Amino acid sequence: MPCYNEEQVLRRTHDRLGHALRDLPHEIVYVDDGSTDGTWPLIRDLIAETPADTPGHVVRGVRFSRNFGHQAAAVAGLAEATGDAVVLMDADLQDPPELIPSMTEQWFKGWSIVSARRATRHGETRLKKSTAYLYYRLLARLSDQPVALDTGDFRLLDRKVVDFVTSLGEKELFLRGAISWTGYPETSIAYERDARGAGTTKYTLRKMLALSRTGILSGASALPLRIPTCLGAASLVGASAALARGNVRQAARFGSFGAQSLACGVLGEYLIGVFRQVQDRPPYLVMERTDSHRSTDSHRGTGAQAPLARVKEWA
Ligand code: UDP
Ligand code: MG
């Protein structure tokens, strides 16, 4: 759970989380993303209040040296967590902890990714709701992989997805994009998104714009870089049409713009190649293996059998 200046709400979140998870062995990892209020002392208090001798009920805290942003804190939390499945959630009670047992149930059924889809959003400005609505749809249109609509970072991830995402090492990671990119079996649960428990949003407009940019860029979409190619090609068609009509001046104007735009498009194509290479995602992910000597290695694929066994052992 990434926390940035959440002292007003964190204790309530902690209590509700503890109540929702009372029957599930769990570990709570708070990542303090460089808070300047009393968030870190509060996390220390919550840890001090947790009995050290209850196996399966652990609370841990990690503190950043400064504010690195929500995505960085989320990845740090995933890297710190040791469970067979990890749930990523906000600290402000907009992600209801009571949903976690249902998410876990879906995981037991074999889903590797269980995302929580916002059926309704309360307590958010009309501007935020409409920009989020449009942005999710734009992202889905631009991305090469399917993007779950109206789904934030509140989701359960199987260990193999967590391992993959934390091993990527991308400097500008867009978590949701990377998670969908894996292609592991994903399902979703609809929920009502409440208003913030207390305090104000920590996602400033600047942070939101930066996240949107990262989403489109690392969503591995080459489309924006192809805009000059499309414009250039259209202009050259316009130039030919103008020439056919005998309008030489217009043809020259269209032609010179088209040529420049196409040249940019060529650079764009190389940039796409360089970007993909630098991003360095593996060319494929194997989900299951089988051969004539062994039975199907299914738990590696579905994440269902091994975790269940371990949870039972632990509980
Ligand atoms: N957050 C963070 N670092 C930041 C901004 C936000 O760790 O720089 C955390 C914040 O504490 C919360 C989550 O990210 O747990 C989502 O932030 P917020 O609820 O303010 O965003 P909103 O729901 O308004 O989009
Ligand atoms: Mg929030």
XYZ file of C-alpha atoms and ligand atoms in Angstrom, residues 1-6 31-33 67-71 73-74 89-92 94 118 121 124 128 193 196 200-204 207-208, ligand 1:
59
model
C 0.000 0.000 0.000
C 1.632 3.237 -1.174
C 1.091 6.031 1.365
C 1.864 9.672 0.828
C 0.789 12.039 3.613
C -2.033 9.766 4.717
C 5.344 2.016 1.620
C 5.782 5.588 2.800
C 6.485 7.568 -0.354
C 8.564 11.435 -2.758
C 9.146 9.221 -5.795
C 5.515 8.889 -6.806
C 2.739 6.355 -6.525
C 3.934 3.994 -9.267
C 5.880 3.100 -4.285
C 3.588 0.443 -5.751
C -4.384 -0.893 -2.941
C -4.647 2.791 -2.067
C -4.383 3.999 1.507
C -7.384 6.326 1.442
C -11.270 4.298 -1.868
C -15.087 0.720 -10.602
C -17.186 6.497 -8.346
C -14.781 12.711 -7.191
C -11.836 13.824 -12.768
C -15.694 3.315 -5.338
C -11.653 9.340 0.097
C -7.299 15.404 -0.019
C -6.065 13.772 -3.205
C -2.309 13.261 -3.425
C -2.493 12.953 -7.183
C -1.919 16.527 -8.296
C 1.261 13.813 -11.340
C -1.865 12.763 -13.189
N 0.375 8.256 -3.425
C 1.740 8.025 -3.304
N 2.615 8.946 -3.806
C 2.202 10.067 -4.448
C 0.798 10.272 -4.628
C -0.080 9.342 -4.102
O 2.155 7.029 -2.718
O 3.048 10.850 -4.871
C -0.561 7.271 -2.867
C -1.631 7.840 -1.939
O -1.166 7.919 -0.609
C -2.752 6.825 -2.110
C -2.604 6.393 -3.561
O -1.277 6.724 -3.945
O -2.570 5.699 -1.279
C -3.593 7.094 -4.487
O -3.531 8.498 -4.292
P -4.832 9.394 -4.175
O -5.880 8.675 -3.410
O -4.447 10.727 -3.632
O -5.235 9.534 -5.702
P -6.717 9.653 -6.302
O -7.538 8.543 -5.714
O -7.222 10.998 -5.879
O -6.520 9.528 -7.766
